[in-house]
Coordinates of C-alpha atoms in Angstrom, one line a residue:
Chain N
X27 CA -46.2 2.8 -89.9
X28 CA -44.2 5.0 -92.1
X29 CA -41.3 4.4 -90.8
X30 CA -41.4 0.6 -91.2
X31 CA -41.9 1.3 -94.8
X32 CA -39.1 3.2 -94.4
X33 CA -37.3 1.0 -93.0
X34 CA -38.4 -1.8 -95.3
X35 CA -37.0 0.2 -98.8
X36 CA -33.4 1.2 -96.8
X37 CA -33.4 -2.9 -96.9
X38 CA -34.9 -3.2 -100.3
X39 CA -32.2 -0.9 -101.3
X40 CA -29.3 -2.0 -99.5
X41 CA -29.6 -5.7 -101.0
X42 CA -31.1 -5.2 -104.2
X43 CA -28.9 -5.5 -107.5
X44 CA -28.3 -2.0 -108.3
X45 CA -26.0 -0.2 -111.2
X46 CA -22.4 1.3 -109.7
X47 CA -23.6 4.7 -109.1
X48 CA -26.3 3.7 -107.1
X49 CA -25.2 3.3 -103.9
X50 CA -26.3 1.2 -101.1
X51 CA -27.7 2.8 -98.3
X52 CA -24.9 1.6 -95.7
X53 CA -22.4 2.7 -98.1
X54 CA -23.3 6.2 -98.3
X55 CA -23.3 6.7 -94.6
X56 CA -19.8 5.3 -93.9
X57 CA -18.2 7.3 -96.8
X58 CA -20.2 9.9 -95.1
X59 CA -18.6 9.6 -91.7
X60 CA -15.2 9.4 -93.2
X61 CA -15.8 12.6 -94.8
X62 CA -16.8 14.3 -91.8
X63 CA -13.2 13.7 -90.6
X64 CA -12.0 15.2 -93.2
X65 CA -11.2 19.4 -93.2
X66 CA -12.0 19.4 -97.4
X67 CA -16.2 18.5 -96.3
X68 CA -16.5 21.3 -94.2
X69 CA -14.6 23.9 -96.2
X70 CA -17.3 23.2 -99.1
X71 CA -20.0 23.6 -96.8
X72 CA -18.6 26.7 -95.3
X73 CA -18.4 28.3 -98.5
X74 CA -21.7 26.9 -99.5
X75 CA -23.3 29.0 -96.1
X76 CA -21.2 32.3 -96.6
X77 CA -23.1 32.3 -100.5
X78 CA -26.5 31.2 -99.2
X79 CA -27.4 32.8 -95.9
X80 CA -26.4 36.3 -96.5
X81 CA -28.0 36.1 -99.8
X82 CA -31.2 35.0 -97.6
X83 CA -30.8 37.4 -95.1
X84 CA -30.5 40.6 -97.5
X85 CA -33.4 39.8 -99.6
X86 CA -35.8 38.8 -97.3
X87 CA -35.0 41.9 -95.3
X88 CA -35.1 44.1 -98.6
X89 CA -38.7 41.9 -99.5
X90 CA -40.0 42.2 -96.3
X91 CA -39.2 46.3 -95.8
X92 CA -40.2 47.0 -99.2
X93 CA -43.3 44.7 -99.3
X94 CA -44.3 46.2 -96.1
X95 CA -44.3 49.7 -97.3
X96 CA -46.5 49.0 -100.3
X97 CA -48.6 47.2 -98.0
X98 CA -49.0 50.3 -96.4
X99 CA -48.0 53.6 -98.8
X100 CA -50.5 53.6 -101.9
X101 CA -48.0 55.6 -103.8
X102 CA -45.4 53.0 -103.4
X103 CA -47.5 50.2 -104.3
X104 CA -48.5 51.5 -107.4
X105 CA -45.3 52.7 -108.0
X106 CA -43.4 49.3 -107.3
X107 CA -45.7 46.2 -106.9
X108 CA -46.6 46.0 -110.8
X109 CA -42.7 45.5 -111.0
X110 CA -42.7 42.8 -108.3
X111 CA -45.6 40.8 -110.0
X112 CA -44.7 41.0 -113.2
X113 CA -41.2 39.2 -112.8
X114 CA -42.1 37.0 -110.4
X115 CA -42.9 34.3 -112.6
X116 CA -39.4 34.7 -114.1
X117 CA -36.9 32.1 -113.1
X118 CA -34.3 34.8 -111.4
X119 CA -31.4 32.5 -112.2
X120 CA -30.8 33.3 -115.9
X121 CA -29.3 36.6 -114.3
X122 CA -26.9 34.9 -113.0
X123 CA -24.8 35.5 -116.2
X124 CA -25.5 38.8 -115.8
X125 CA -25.1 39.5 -112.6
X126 CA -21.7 37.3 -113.4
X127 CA -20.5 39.8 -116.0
X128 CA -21.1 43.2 -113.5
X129 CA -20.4 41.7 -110.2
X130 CA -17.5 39.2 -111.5
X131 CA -17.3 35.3 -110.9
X132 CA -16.7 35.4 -107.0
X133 CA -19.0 35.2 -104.1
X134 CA -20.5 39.0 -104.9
X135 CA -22.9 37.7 -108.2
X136 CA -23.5 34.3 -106.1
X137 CA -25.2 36.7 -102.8
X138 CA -26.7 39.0 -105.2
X139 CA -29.0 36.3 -107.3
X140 CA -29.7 34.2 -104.0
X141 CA -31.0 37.5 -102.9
X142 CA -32.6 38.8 -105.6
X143 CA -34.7 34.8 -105.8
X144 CA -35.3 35.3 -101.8
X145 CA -37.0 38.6 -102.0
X146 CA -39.9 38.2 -103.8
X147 CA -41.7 35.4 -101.7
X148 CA -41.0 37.8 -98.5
X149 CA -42.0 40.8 -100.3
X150 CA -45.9 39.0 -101.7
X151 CA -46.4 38.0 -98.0
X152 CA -45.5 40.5 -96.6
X153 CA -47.5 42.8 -98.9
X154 CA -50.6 40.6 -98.9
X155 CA -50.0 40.3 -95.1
X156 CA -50.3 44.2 -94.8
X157 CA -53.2 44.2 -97.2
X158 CA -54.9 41.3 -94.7
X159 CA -55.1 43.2 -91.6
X160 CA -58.4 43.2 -90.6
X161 CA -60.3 47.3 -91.3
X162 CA -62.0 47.0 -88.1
X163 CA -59.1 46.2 -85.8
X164 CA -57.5 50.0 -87.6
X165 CA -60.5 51.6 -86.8
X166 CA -60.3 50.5 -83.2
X167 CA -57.0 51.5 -82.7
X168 CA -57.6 55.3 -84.2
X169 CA -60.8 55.6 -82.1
X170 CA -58.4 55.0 -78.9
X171 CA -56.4 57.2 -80.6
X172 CA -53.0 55.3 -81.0
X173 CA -50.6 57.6 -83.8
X174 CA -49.5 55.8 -87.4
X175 CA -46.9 55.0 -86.3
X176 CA -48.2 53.2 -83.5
X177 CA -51.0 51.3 -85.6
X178 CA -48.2 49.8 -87.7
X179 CA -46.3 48.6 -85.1
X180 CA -49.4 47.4 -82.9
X181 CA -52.1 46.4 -85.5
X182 CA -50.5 46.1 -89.1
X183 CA -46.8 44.7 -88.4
X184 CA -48.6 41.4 -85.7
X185 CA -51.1 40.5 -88.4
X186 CA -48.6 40.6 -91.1
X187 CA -46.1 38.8 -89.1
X188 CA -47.1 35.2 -89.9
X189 CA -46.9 35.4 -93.5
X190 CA -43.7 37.1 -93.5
X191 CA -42.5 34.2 -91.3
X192 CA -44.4 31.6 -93.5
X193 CA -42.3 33.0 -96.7
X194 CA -38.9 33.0 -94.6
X195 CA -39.3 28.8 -95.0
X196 CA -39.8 29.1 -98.4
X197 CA -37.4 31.7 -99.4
X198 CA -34.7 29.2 -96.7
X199 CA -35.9 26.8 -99.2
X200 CA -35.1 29.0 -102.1
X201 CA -31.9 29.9 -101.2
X202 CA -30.2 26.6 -101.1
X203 CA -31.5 25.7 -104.4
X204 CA -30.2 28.6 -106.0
X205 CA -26.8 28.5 -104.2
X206 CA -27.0 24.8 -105.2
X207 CA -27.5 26.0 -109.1
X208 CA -25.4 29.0 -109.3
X209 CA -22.5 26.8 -107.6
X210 CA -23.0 23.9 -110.2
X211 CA -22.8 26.8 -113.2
X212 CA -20.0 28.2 -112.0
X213 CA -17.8 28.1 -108.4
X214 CA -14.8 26.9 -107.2
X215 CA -16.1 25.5 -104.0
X216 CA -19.2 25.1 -102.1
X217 CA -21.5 21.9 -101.9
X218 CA -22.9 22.3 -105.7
X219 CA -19.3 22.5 -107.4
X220 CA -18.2 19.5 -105.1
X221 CA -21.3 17.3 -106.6
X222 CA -20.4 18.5 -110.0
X223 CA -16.4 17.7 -110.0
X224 CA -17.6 14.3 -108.3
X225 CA -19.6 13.4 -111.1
X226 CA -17.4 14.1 -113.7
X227 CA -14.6 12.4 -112.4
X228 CA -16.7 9.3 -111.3
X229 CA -16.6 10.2 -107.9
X230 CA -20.1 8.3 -107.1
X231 CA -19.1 8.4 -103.2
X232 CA -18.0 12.1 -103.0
X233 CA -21.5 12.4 -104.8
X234 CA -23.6 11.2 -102.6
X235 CA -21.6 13.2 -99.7
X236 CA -22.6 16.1 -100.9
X237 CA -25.8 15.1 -101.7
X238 CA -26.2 14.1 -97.8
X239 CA -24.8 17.4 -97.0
X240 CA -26.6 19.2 -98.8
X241 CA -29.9 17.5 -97.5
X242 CA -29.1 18.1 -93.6
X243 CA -28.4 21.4 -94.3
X244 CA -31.7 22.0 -96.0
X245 CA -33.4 20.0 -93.7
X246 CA -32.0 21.4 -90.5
X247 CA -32.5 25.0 -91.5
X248 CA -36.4 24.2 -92.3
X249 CA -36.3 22.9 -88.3
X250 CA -34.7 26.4 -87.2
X251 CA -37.0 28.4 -89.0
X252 CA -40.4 26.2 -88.2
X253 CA -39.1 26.5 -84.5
X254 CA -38.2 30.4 -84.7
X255 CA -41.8 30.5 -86.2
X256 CA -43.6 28.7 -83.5
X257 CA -41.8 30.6 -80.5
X258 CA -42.3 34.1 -82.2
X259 CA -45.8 33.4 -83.0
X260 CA -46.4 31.6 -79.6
X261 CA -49.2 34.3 -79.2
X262 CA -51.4 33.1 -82.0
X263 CA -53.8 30.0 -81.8
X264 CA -53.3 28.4 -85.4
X265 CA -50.0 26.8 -86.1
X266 CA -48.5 29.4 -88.9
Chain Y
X24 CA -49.8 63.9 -106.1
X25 CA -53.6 64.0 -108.0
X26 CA -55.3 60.4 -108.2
X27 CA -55.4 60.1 -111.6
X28 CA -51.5 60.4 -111.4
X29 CA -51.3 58.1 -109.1
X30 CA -53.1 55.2 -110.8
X31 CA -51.5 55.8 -114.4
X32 CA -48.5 57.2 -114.0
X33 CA -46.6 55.5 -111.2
X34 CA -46.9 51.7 -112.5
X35 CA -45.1 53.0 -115.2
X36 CA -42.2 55.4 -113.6
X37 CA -40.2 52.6 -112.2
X38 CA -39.7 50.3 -114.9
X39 CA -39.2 53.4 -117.4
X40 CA -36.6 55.0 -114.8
X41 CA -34.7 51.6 -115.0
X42 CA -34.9 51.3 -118.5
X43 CA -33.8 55.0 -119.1
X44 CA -30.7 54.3 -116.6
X45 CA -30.0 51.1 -118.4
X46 CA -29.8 53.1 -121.8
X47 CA -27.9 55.8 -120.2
X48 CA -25.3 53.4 -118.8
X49 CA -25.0 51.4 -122.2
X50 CA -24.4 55.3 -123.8
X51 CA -21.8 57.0 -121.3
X52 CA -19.1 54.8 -122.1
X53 CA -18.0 54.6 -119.1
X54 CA -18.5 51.0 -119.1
X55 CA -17.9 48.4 -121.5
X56 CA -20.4 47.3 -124.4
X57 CA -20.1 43.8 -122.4
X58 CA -21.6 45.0 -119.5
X59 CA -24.6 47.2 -120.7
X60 CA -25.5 46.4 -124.5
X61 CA -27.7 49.1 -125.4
X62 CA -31.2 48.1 -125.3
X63 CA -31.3 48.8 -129.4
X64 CA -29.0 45.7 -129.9
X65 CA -31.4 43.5 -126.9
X66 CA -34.3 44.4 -128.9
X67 CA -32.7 43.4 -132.4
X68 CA -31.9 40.6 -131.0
X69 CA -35.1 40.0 -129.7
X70 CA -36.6 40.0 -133.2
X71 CA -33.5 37.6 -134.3
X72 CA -34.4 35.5 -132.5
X73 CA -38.1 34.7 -133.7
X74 CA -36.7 35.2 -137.3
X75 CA -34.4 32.2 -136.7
X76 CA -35.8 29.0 -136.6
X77 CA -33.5 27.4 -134.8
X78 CA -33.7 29.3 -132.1
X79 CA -37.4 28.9 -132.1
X80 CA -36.4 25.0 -131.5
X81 CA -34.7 25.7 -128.5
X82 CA -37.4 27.4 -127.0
X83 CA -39.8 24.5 -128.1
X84 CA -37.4 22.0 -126.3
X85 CA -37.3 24.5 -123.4
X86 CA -41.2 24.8 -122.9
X87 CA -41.8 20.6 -123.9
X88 CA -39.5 19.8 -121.2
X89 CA -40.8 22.1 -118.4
X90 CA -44.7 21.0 -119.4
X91 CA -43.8 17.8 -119.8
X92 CA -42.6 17.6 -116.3
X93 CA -45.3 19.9 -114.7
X94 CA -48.1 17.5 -116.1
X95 CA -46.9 14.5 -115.4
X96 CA -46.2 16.3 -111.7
X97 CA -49.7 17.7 -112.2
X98 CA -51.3 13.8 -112.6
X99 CA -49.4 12.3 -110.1
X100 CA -49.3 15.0 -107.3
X101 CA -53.3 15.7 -106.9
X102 CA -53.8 11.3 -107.0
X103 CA -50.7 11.3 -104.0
X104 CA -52.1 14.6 -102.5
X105 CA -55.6 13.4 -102.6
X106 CA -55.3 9.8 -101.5
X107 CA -53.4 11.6 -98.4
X108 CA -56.0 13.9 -97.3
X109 CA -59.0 11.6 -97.7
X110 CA -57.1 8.5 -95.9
X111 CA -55.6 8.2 -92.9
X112 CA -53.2 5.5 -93.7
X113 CA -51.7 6.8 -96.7
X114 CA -50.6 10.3 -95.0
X115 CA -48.9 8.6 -92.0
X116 CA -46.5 7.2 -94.5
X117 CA -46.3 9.4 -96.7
X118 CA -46.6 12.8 -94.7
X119 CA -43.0 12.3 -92.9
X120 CA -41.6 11.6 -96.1
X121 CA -42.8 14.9 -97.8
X122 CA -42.6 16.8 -95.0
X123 CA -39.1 16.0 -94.3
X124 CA -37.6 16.1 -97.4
X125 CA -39.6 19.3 -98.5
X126 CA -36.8 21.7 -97.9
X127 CA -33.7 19.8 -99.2
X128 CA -32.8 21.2 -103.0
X129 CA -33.8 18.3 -105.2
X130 CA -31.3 19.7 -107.5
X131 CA -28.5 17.9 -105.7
X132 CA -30.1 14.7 -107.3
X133 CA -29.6 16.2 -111.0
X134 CA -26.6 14.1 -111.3
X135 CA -27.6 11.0 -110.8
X136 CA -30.5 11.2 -113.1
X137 CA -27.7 12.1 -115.5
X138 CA -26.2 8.3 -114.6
X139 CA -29.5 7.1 -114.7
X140 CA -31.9 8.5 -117.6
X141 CA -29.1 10.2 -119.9
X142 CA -28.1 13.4 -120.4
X143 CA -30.7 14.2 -122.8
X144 CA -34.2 15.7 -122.3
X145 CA -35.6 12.8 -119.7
X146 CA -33.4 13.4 -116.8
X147 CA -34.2 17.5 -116.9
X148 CA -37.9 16.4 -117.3
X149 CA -37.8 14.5 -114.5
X150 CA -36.2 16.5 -112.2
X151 CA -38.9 19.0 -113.1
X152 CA -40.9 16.3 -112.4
X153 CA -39.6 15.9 -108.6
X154 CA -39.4 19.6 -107.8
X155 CA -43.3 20.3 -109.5
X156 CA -44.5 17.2 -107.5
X157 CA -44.0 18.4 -104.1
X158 CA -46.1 22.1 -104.3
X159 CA -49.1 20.0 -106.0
X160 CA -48.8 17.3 -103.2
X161 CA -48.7 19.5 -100.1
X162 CA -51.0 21.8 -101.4
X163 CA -53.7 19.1 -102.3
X164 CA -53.0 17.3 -99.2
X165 CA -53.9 20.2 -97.1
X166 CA -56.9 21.5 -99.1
X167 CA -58.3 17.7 -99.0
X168 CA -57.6 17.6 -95.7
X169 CA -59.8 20.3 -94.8
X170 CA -63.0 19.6 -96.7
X171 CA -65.3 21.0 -94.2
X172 CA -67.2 18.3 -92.5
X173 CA -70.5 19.8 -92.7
X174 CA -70.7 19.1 -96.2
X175 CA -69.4 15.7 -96.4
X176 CA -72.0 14.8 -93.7
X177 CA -74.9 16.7 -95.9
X178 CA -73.5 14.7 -98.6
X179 CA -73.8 11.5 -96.8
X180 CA -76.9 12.2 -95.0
X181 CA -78.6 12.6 -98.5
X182 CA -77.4 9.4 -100.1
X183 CA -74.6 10.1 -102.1
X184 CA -72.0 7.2 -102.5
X185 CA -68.4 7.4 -102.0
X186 CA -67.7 8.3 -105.7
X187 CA -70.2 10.7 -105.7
X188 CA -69.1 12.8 -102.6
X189 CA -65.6 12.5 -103.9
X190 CA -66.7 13.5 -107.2
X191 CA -69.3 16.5 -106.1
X192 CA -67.9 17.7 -102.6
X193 CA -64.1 16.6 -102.3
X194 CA -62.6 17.8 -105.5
X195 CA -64.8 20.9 -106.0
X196 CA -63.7 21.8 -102.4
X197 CA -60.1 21.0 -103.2
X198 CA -59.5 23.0 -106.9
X199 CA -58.8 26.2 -105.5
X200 CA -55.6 24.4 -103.7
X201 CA -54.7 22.3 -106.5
X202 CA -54.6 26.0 -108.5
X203 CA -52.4 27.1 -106.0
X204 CA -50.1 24.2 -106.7
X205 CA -50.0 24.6 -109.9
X206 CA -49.2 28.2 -109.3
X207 CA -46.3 27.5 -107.3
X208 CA -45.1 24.8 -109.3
X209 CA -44.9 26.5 -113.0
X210 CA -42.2 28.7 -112.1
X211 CA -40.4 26.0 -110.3
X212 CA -41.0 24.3 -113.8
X213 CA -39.1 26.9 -115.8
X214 CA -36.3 27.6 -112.8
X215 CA -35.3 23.7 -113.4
X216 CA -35.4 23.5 -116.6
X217 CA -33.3 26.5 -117.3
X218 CA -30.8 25.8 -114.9
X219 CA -30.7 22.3 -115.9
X220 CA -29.8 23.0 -119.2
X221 CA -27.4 25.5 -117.9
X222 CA -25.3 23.3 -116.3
X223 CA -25.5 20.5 -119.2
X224 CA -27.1 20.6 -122.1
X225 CA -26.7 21.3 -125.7
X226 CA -30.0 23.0 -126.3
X227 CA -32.9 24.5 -124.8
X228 CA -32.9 28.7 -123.9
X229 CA -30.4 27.8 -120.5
X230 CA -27.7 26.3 -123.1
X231 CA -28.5 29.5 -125.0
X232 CA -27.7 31.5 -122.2
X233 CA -24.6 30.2 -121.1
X234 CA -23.7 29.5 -125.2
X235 CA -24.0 33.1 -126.0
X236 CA -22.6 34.5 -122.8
X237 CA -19.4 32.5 -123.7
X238 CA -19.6 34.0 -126.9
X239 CA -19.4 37.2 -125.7
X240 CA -22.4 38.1 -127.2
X241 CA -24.5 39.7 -124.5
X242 CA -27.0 41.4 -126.3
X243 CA -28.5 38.2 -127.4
X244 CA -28.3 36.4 -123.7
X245 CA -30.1 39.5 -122.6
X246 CA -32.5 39.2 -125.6
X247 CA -32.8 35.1 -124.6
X248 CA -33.6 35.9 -121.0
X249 CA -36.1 38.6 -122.1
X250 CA -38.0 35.6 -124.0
X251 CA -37.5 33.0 -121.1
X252 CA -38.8 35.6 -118.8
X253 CA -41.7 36.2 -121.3
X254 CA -42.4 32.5 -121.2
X255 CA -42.7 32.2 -117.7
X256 CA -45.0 34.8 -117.7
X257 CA -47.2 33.6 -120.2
X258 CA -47.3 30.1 -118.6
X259 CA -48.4 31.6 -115.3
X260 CA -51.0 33.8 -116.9
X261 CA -52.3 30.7 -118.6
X262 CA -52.7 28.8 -115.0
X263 CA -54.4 31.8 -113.5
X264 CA -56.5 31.5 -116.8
X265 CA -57.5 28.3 -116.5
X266 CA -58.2 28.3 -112.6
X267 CA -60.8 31.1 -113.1
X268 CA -62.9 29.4 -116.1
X269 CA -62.8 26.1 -113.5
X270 CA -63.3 27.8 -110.6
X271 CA -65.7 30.5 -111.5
X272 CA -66.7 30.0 -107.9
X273 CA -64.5 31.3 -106.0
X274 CA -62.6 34.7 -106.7
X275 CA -58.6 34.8 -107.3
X276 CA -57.9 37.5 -104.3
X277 CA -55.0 35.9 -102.6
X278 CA -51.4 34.9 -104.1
X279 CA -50.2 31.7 -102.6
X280 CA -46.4 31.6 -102.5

């Protein structure tokens, strides 16, 4: 069913009287192919990835370590967490100025804010994961008289583990839309300055490239990481 | 390290750690009044700026646009969200639809709602609009989906009509998810509209931003993002507010992200 309605507004679309930067359907997907010829396509979207997945990978690392270890050290919590929650409703991108001005214009500021916006979903799951872990299972595993450090890899870091891997999706998710945002503020390449330089020079087809891009990419990662979820978590009953 | 330490002291140490490096970076010299404005100048700022009334506009066009979108989000996402998880139908065609397109930056649309609603206030609003709607959908859809079935039987078994369970079981049952939508969308709220009107605009706090940054006057983009940051922490405050008079039920003890 859904995707004959699917189906049925591609048609709608495709045939329907529509102002010039609309696009039909059919359109978009041949001036997407002939872009994928094209070397300028995948230079953008290489330089879209080198901003967006280190940035990922550094701050959920940091937000997973750190959220962890307040999870587990009392003094680190209290020392650290009222931090964390208290900016977290704060939309991290207006440091992008700032982080602009220390870190210059290039790639550096760009890393830093997508990591800085990726760290604090990992680091609330990761610390509400920690806090989560069921008393009695710890109990258990000191009356059999496993070490700390064994309890936190054996008990604390499995029950913890889906809801750092639940926040990986959304910080993926993050990621891109803050690469997206800080490349349409300011870059000289990548998928967000390509949109941006497409639309003001009328560029309605390079537009919607992008825009494709852009989509695959996002959609694509969200498969890897639902995937990478299900195969690490292969031990647990409820899908994460 | 005593308890009472511990609990009083610490929450504290961090922020005024960073604050006292801050200072001491802005006073060294070593780098330029650009890079760290002394927190005396951010905080004179600060006061500027709700001593000016046109800057109190901006934020008023800020925090119109970002509510704006978020309620109409709000409406629309708890009727899509709720029609999903109490029919069968409407989730096979609509669940591939939000599912798949969940992860891909909505942002990428901005400039076509430029083309198509203007550049003023209603394309930002409804790009907030777009990015709000899908938190309050999936969330809904998945607390509605999971009404437990005991009740809804109990419900039925005593009479109740379709409005009624709806009204008394289904909803009830589904607030704390809606909450938790509305949790995760505010923020998103504020992150679009800033941007937004970072990348065009000629008002709202994100123009501010980027107006006084090409100013060179960093002091006051600091002091703007101390009040943007403000607002986004007063709006989520005001969420968790609300959710606890509605739900007075059920105890706020996990954060949804």
């Amino acid at each position: 069913v859904g995707l004959a309605v699917l189906l049925v507004v591609l048609v709608v679309w495709q045939f329907a009287p529509l102002p010039d930067f609309i696009l039909p359907p059919l359109q978009i997907l041949k001036d997407f192919f002939q872009a994928l010829g094209t070397a300028e396509l995948y230079e953008h979207v290489w330089a879209s990835l080198k901003r967006s997945l280190p940035g990922w990978v550094i701050g959920s690392a940091l937000g997973a370590t750190l959220g962890l270890a307040a999870g587990v050290a009392r003094w680190f919590d209290r020392m650290f967490s009222p931090a964390v929650f208290l900016t977290y409703p704060v939309p991290k991108i207006v440091m992008l100025p700032i982080f602009m001005i220390w870190f210059g214009i290039g790639d550096l500021s760009k890393v830093l804010i997508i990591a800085l916006a990726c760290f604090y979903p990992v680091f609330i799951n990761a610390y509400y994961g920690v806090r989560q872990t069921r008393t009695i299972l710890v109990w258990s595993a000191l009356n059999m008289g496993a070490s700390r450090a064994e309890i936190f890899r054996r008990v604390v870091l499995p029950s913890a583990a889906p809801m750092i891997l639940a926040s990986l999706r959304v910080s993926l998710a993050l990621s891109f839309i803050v690469m997206f945002a800080a490349e349409m503020i300011n870059a000289r390449s990548g998928l967000g300055h390509l949109t941006r330089m497409a639309e003001n020079s009328l560029r309605f087809d390079l537009m919607y490239v992008a825009l494709l891009a852009i989509a695959i990419l996002g959609y694509a990662g969200d498969r890897l990481v639902r995937y990478a979820n299900r195969r690490l978590l292969a031990w647990q009953e409820q899908p994460a | 390290v005593s308890e009472r330490f511990s609990r009083f002291v610490l929450p504290f140490a961090l922020v005024a750690a960073a604050l006292a490096a801050w200072e001491a970076a802005a006073r060294s010299g070593l780098w330029s009044k650009l890079l760290f404005p002394s927190l005396v100048n951010i905080s004179r700022e600060f006061v500027l700026f709700f001593s000016r009334p046109e800057s109190l506009l901006e934020a008023w066009v800020s925090l119109t646009r970002a509510l704006g979108g978020f309620a109409l989000a709000a409406v629309v996402g708890v009727l899509i969200g709720m029609l999903m998880g109490r029919s069968k139908r409407v989730a096979e065609v609509l669940d591939p639809f939000f599912s798949g397109t969940y992860a891909v930056p909505k942002l990428a649309l901005f400039p076509i709602f430029i083309f198509l609603f203007g550049i003023g206030s209603l394309s930002k609003v409804a790009l907030v609009f777009l990015e709000c709607l899908y938190p309050i959908v999936v969330m809904t859809y998945s607390g509605a989906r999971n009404v437990n079935k005991v009740l809804l039987w109990s419900a039925q078994n005593m009479g109740a009509s379709r409005a009624a369970t709806l009204r008394r079981v289904v909803v009830p049952a589904t607030a704390p998810f809606i909450f938790a939508g509305f949790r995760i969308a505010v923020p998103v709220a504020m992150i679009v509209v800033v941007i937004t009107e970072m990348v065009s605009s000629a008002d709202g706090l994100g123009y501010l931003v980027i107006y006084s940054l090409s100013s060179l006057r960093t002091d006051r983009m600091l002091a703007v993002v101390v009040v943007i940051a403000i607002l986004g922490y007063l709006l989520d405050k005001a969420v968790v507010l609300a959710r606890d008079r509605l739900i007075y039920w059920e105890k706020l003890d996990t954060y949804y992200v």
